[in-house]
CSV table of C-alpha atoms in Angstrom, one decimal:
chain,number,residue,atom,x,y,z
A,29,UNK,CA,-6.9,26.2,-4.7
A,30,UNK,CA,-4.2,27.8,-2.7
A,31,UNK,CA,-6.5,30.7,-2.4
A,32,UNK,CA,-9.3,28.7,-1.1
A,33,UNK,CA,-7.6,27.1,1.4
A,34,UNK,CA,-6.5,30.2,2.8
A,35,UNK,CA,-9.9,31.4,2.6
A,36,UNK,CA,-11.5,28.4,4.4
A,37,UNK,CA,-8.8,28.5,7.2
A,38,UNK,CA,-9.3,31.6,8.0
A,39,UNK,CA,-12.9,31.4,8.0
A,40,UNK,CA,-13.0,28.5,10.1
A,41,UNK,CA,-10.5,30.3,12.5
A,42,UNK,CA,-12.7,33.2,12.6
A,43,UNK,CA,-15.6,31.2,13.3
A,44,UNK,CA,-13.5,28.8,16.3
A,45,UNK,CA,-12.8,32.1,18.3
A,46,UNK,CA,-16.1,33.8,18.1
A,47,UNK,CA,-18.1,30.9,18.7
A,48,UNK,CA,-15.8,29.7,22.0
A,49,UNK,CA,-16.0,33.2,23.6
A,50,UNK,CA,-19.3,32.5,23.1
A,51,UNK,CA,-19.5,29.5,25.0
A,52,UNK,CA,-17.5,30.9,27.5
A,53,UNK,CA,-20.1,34.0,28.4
A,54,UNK,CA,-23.4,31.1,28.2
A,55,UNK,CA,-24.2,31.5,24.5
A,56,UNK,CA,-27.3,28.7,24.6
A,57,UNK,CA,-26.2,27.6,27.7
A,58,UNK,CA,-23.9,25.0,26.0
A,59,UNK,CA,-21.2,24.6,23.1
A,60,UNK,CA,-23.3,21.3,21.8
A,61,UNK,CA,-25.6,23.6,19.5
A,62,UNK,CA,-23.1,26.4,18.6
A,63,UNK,CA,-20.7,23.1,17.5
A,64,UNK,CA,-23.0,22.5,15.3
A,65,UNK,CA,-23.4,26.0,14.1
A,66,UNK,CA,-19.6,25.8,13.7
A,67,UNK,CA,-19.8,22.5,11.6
A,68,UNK,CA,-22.5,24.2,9.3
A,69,UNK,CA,-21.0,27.5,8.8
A,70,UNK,CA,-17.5,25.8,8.1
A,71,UNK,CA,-19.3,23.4,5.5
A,72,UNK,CA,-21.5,26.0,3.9
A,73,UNK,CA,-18.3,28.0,3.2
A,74,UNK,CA,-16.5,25.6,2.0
A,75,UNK,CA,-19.3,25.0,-0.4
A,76,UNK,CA,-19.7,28.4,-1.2
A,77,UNK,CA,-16.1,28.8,-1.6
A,78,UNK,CA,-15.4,26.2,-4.2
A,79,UNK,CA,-18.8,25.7,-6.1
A,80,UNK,CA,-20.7,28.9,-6.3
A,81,UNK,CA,-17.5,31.7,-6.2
A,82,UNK,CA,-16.1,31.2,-9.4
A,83,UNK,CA,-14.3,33.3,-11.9
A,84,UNK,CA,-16.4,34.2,-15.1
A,85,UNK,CA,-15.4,32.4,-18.4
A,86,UNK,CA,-13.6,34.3,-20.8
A,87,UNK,CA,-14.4,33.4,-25.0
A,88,UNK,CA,-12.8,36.1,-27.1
A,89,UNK,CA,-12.4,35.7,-31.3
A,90,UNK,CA,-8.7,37.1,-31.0
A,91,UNK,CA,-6.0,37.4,-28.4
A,92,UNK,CA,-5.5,41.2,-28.9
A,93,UNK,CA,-9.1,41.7,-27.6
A,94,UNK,CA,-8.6,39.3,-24.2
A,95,UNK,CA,-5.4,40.9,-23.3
A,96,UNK,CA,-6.8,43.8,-23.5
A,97,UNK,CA,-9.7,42.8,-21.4
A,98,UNK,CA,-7.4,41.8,-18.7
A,99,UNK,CA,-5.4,44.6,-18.7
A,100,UNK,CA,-8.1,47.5,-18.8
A,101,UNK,CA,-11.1,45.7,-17.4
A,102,UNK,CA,-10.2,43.2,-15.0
A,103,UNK,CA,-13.0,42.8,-13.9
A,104,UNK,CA,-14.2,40.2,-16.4
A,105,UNK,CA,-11.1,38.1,-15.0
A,106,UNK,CA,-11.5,38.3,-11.2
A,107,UNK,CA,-13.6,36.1,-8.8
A,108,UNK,CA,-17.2,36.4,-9.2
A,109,UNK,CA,-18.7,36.3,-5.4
A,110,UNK,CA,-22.4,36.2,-5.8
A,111,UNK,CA,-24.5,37.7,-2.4
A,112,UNK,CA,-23.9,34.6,-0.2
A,113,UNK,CA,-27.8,34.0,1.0
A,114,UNK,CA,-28.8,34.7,-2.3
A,115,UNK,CA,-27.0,33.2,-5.3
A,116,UNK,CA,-29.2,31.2,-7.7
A,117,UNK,CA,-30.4,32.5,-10.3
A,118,UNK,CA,-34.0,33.2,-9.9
A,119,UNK,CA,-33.9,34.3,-6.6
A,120,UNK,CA,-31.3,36.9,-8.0
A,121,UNK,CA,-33.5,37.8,-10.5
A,122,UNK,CA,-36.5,38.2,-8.5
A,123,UNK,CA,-34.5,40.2,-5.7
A,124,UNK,CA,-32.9,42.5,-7.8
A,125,UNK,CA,-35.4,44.6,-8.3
A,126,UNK,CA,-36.4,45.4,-4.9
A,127,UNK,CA,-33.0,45.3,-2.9
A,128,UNK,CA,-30.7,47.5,-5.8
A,129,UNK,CA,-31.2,51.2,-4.7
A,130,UNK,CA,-32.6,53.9,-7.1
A,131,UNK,CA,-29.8,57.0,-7.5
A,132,UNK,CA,-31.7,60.3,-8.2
A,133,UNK,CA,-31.3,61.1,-12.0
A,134,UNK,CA,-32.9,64.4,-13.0
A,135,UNK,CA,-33.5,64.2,-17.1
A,136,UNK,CA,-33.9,66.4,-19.7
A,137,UNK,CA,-36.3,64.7,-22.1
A,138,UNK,CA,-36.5,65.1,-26.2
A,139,UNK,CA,-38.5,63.6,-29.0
A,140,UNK,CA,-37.5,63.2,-32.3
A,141,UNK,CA,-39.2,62.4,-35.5
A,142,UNK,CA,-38.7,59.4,-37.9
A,143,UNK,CA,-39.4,58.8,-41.2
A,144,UNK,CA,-43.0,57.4,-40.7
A,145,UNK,CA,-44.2,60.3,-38.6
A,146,UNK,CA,-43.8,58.6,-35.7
A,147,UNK,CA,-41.8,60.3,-33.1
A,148,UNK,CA,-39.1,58.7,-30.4
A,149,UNK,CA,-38.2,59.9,-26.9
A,150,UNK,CA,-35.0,60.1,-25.7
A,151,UNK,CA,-34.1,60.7,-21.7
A,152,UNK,CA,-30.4,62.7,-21.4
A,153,UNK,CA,-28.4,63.1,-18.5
A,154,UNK,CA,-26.0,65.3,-20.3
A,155,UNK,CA,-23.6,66.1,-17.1
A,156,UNK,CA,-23.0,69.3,-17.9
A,157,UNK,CA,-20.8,69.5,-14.3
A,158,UNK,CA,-18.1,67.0,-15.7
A,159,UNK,CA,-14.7,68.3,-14.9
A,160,UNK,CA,-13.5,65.4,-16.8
A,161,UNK,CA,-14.8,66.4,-19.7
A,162,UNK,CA,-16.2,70.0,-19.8
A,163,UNK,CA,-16.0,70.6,-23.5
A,164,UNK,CA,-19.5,69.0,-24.3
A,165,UNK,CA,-19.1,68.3,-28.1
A,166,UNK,CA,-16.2,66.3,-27.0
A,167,UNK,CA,-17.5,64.2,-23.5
A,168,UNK,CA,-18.2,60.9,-24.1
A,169,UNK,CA,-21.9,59.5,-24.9
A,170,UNK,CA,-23.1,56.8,-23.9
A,171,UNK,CA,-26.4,55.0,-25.1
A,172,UNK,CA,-28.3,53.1,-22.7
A,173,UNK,CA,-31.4,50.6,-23.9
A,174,UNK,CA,-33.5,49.1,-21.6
A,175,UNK,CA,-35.0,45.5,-20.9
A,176,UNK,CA,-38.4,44.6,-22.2
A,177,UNK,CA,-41.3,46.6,-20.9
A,178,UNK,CA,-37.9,48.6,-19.2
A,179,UNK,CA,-38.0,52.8,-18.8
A,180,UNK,CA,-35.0,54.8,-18.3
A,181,UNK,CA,-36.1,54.7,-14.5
A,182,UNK,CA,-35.3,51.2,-14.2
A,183,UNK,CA,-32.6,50.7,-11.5
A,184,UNK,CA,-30.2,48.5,-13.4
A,185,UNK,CA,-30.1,51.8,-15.7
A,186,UNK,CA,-29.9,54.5,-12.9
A,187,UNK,CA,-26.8,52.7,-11.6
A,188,UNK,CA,-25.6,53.1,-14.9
A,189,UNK,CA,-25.9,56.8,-15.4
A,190,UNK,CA,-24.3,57.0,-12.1
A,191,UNK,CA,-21.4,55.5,-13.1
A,192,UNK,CA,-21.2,57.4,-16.2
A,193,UNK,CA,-21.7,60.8,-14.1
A,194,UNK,CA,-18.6,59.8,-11.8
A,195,UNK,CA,-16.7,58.9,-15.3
A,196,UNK,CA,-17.4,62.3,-16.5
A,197,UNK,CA,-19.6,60.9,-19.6
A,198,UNK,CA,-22.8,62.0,-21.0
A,199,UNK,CA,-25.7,59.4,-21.2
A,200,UNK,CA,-29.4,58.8,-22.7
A,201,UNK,CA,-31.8,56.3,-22.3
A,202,UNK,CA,-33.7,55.3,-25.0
A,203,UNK,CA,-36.7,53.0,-24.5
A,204,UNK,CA,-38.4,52.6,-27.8
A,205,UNK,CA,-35.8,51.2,-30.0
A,206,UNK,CA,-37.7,49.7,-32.9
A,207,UNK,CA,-35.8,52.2,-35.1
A,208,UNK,CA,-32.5,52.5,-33.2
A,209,UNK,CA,-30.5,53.3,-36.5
A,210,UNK,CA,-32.2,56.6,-36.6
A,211,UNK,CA,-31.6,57.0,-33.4
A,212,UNK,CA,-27.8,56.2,-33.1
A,213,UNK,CA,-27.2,58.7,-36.2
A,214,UNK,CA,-29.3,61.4,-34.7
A,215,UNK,CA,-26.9,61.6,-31.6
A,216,UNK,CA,-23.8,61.6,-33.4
A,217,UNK,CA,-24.8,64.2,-35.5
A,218,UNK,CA,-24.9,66.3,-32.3
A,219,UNK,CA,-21.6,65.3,-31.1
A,220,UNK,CA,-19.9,63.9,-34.2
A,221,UNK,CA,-16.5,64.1,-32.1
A,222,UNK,CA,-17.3,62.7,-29.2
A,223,UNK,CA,-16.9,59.3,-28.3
A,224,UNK,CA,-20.0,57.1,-28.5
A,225,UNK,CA,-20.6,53.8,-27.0
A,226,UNK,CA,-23.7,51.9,-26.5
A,227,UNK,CA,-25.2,49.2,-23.7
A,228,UNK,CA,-28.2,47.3,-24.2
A,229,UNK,CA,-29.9,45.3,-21.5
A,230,UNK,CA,-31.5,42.1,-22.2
A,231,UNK,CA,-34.4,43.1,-25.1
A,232,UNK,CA,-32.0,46.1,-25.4
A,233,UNK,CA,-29.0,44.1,-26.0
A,234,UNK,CA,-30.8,42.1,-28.1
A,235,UNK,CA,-31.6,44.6,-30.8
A,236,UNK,CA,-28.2,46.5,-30.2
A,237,UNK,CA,-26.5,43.3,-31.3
A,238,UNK,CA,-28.9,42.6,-34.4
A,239,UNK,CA,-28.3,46.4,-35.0
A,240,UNK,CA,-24.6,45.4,-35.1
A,241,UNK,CA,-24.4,42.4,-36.7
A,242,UNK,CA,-26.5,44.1,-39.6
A,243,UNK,CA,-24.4,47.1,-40.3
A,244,UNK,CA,-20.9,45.4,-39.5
A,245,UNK,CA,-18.4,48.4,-39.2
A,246,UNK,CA,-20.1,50.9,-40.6
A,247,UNK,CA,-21.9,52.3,-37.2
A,248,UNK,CA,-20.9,55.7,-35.7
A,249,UNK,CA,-20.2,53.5,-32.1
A,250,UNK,CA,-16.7,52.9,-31.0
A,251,UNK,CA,-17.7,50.1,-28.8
A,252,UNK,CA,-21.0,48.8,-27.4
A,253,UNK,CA,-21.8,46.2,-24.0
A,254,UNK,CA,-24.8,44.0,-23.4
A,255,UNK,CA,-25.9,42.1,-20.6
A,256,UNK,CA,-28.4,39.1,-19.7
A,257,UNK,CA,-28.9,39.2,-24.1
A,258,UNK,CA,-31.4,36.5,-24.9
A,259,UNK,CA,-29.2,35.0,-27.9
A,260,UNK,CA,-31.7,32.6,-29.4
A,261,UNK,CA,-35.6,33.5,-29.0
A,262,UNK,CA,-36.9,29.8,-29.6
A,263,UNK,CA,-34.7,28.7,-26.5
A,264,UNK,CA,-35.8,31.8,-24.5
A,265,UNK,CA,-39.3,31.0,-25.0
A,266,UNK,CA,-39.1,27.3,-24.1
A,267,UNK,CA,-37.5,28.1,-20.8
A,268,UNK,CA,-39.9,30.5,-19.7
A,269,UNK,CA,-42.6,28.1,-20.3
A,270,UNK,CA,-41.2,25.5,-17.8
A,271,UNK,CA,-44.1,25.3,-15.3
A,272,UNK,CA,-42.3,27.6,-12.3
A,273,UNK,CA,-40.7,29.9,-14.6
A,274,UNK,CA,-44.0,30.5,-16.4
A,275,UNK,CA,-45.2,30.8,-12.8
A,276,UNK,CA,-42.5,33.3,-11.6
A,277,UNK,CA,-41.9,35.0,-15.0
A,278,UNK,CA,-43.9,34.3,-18.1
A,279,UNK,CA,-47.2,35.2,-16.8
A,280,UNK,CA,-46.1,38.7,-15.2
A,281,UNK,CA,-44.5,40.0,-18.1
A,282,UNK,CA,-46.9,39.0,-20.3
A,283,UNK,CA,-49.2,40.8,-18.1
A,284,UNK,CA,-46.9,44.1,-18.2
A,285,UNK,CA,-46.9,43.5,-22.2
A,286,UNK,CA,-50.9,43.7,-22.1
A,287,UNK,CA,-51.0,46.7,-20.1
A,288,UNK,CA,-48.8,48.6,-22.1
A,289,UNK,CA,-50.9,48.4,-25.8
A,290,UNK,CA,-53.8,48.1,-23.8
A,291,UNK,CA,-53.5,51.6,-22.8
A,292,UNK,CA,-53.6,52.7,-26.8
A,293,UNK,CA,-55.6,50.1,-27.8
A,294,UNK,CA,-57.8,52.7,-30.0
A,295,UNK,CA,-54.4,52.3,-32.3
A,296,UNK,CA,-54.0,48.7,-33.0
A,297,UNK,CA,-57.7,47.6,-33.2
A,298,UNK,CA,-57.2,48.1,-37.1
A,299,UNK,CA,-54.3,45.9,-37.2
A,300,UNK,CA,-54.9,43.1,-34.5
A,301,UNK,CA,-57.9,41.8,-32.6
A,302,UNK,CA,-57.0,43.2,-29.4
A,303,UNK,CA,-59.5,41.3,-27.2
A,304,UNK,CA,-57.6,37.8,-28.3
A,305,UNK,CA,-54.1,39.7,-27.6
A,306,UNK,CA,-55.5,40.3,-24.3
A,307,UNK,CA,-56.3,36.5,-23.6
A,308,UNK,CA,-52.4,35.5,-24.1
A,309,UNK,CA,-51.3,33.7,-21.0
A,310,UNK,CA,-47.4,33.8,-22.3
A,311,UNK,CA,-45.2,35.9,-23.7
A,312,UNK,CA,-45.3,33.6,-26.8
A,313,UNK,CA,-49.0,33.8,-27.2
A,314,UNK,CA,-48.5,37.6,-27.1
A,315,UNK,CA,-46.0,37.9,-29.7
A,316,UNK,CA,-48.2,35.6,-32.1
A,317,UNK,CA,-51.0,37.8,-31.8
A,318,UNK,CA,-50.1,41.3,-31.3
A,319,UNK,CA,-46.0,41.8,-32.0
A,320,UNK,CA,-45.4,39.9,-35.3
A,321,UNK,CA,-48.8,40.8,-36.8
A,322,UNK,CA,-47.6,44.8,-35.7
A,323,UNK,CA,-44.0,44.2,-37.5
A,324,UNK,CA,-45.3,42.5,-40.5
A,325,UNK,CA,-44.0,39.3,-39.9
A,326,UNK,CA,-46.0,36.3,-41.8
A,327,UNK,CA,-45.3,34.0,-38.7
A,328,UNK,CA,-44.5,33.8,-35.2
A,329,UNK,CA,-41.1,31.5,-35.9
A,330,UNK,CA,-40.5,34.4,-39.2
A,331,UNK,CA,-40.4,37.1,-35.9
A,332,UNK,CA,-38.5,34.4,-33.6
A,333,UNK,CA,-36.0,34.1,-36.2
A,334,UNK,CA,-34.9,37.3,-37.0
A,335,UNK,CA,-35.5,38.4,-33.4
A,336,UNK,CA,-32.4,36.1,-32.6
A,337,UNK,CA,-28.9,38.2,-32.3
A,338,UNK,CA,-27.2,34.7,-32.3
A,339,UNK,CA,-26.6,34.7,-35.8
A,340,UNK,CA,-25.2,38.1,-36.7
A,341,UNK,CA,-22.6,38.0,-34.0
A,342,UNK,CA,-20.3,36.7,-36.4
A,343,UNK,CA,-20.8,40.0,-38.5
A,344,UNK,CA,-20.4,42.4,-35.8
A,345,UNK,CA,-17.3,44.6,-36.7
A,346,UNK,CA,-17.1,46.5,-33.7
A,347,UNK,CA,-15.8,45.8,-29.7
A,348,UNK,CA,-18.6,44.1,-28.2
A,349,UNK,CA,-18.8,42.7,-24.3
A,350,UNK,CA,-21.5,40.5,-23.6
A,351,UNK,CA,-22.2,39.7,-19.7
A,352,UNK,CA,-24.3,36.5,-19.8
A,353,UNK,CA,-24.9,34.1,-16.4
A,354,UNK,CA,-25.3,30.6,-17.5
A,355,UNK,CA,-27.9,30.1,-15.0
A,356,UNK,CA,-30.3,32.6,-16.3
A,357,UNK,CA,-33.8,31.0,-16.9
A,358,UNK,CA,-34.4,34.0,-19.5
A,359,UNK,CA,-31.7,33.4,-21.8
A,360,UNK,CA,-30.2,29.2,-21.5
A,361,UNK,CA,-26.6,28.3,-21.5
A,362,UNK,CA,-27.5,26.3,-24.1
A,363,UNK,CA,-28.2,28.8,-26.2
A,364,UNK,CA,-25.0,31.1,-25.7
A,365,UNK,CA,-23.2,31.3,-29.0
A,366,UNK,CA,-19.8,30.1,-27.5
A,367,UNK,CA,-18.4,28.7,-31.0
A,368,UNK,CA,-19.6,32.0,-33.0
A,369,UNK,CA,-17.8,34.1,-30.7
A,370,UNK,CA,-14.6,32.5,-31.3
A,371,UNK,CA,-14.5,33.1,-34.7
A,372,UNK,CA,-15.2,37.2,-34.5
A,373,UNK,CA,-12.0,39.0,-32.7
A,374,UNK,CA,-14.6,41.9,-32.2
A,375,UNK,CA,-16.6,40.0,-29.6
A,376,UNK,CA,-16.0,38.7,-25.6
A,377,UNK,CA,-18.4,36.6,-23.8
A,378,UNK,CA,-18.3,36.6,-20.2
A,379,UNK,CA,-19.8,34.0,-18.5
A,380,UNK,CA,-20.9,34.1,-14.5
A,381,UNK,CA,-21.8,30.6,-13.1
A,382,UNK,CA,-24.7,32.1,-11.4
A,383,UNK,CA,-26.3,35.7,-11.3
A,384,UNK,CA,-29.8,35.2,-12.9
A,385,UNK,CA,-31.0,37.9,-15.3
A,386,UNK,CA,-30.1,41.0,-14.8
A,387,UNK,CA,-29.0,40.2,-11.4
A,388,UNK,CA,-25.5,39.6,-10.4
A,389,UNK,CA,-25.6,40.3,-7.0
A,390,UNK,CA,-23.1,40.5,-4.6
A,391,UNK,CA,-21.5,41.5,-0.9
A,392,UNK,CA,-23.7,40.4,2.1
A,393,UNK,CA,-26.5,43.5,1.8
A,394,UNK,CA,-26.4,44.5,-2.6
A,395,UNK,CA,-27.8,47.5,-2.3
A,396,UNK,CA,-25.3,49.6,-4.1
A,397,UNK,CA,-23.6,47.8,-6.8
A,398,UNK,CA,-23.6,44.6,-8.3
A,399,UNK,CA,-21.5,42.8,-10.6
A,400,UNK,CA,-22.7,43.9,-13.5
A,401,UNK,CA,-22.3,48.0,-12.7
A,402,UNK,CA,-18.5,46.8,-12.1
A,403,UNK,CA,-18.3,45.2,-15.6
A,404,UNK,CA,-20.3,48.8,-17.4
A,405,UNK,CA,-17.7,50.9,-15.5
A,406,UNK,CA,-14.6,49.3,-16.4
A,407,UNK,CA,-15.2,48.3,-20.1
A,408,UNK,CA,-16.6,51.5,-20.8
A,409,UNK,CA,-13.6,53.4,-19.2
A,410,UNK,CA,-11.2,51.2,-21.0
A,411,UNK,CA,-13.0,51.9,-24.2
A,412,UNK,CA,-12.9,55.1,-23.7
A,413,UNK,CA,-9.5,55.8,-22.6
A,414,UNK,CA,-7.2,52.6,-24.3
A,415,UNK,CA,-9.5,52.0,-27.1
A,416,UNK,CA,-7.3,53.2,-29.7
A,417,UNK,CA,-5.2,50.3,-28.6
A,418,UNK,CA,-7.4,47.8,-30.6
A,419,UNK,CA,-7.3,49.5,-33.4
């Protein structure tokens, strides 16, 4: 409160002197309307300052894990000040994409096979300039998954390979994940002794943490991150259906979803009937028609289930962060597994009052960096570097 206070008097301050000198050189001829910009800018702050800029929660299974938080990655601890004209959730959400800028990020590209003949591409940045870390079989890799319908030339995972390049760390993007195991053990046979950590956004965070939570301790990753994870599918899928988040949401991605099989149609037409999947109007009509039939579910709510990471947090044996805003219409607070994470001294929850989905903007003009890069950099870095003090 102290803070705030000081933060509001200053403010107002600030605001008295420019607005008098001003009044003093004819500013609208008057000081009646620029008194009344004074009274709205001092309230607005005030309001800003005590209900939106709030510090994240912090739920951690075990003491060790917090302090450690606090004392490599405070970031997860600090004030959270979303961009001031734009802090609600959707409008973050919706913003994002178009204000975030796009760093240049030349990749080398591989495919590998799996089991079934099918094949899976992976996009490397493998930073072969590190001075950090110029012995490649020892620099640190970092996995990167993507958000539904997401490509390793999404923004949100630019910014991240970015960061990684200024860390000195090697990074690779994969954006089909239906067989991430393989993947994960492919790259560590590469680089067996380097240091491997993995972040999943939203879908990507979502099968990460299933990926965890099914193989406990036993997964070549030291430490893994997720951010805007939709924890229970059910509740994801109710929310989205609300009449202006179906308007805003829903019905674009389900459009993006179409698109993509519709372009290799001439391979599902044996499995599904393509022309009803194309009819869907929501993401849960899609999934009934085209994504459970394709993974052999027997229903939609069989897929739904075991779709949800919610339940195998409490098996996840390794350091986990999860970023989640409470205000994010994709995954409700509601639906945040608060209690489960208590109980597993692997796992932190933090917990923005606002930031949307993949969002977490902040400063006046978020061009550069949000909230969220800040959280990647820091917990990866203390990973990396103080790990070996959780152990």
């Amino acid at each position: 409160m102290q803070r705030l206070a000081m933060d509001l008097r200053m403010l107002s301050r600030e605001l008295s002197l420019y607005l008098e000198h001003q009044v003093r050189v004819g500013f609208f001829g008057s000081g009646v309307g620029l008194s009344l910009i004074l009274g709205f800018s001092v309230a607005y702050a005030f309001y800003y300052l005590s209900s939106i800029a709030k510090k994240p929660q912090l739920v951690t299974g075990g003491e060790s894990f917090s302090r450690f938080l606090q004392d490599h990655c405070p970031v997860v601890t600090e004030t959270y000040y979303p961009t001031v004209w734009c802090w609600e959730g959707r409008g973050q959400t919706l913003l994002r994409p178009f204000i975030t800028s796009k760093p240049p990020v030349q990749y080398r590209n591989e495919l590998i096979k799996t089991a079934d003949g099918g094949q899976i591409s992976l996009d490397w940045f493998d930073n072969d300039n590190s001075t950090c870390y110029m012995d490649a079989s020892t620099r640190p890799t970092i996995l990167l998954l993507p958000g539904l319908t997401g490509t390793s030339k999404e923004s949100y995972i630019l910014h991240m390979i970015h960061l990684s390049e200024e860390l000195g760390y090697r990074t690779y993007c994969c954006a089909n994940t239906e067989d991430l195991e393989t993947v994960i053990h492919h790259v560590h046979s590469l680089y067996p002794s380097a240091p491997f950590l993995a972040a999943g956004v939203s879908m990507g965070g979502m099968l990460l943490l299933n990926y965890l939570g099914k193989i406990g301790s036993k997964t070549p990753l030291m430490a893994a991150a997720t951010f805007s994870v939709g924890w229970n599918t059910f509740a994801c899928s109710e929310s989205l259906e609300k009449p202006l988040n179906w308007l805003l949401f829903n019905y674009y991605l389900t459009t993006c979803l179409q698109s993509s099989v519709n372009k290799h149609r001439h391979m599902f037409v044996k499995q599904v009937d393509m022309d009803h999947v194309m009819k869907a109007k929501s993401i849960r009509e899609f999934d009934k028609r085209f994504t459970s039939v394709m993974f052999g579910y027997q229903t939609i709510d069989d897929y739904y289930t075991d779709a949800s990471p919610s339940p195998r947090l409490k098996s996840v044996g390794i350091p986990v962060l999860c970023l989640n805003s409470v205000d994010d219409v994709f995954s409700p607070s509601h639906a945040i597994p608060v209690e489960t994470a208590k109980q597993n001294p692997n796992v932190a929850l933090v917990l923005t009052s606002y930031g949307g989905h993949i969002g977490f903007l902040e400063g006046i003009w978020p061009r550069q960096s949000t909230y969220m890069d800040r959280v990647f950099k820091q917990f990866v870095q203390a990973m990396v570097e103080h790990g070996h003090e959780l152990s």
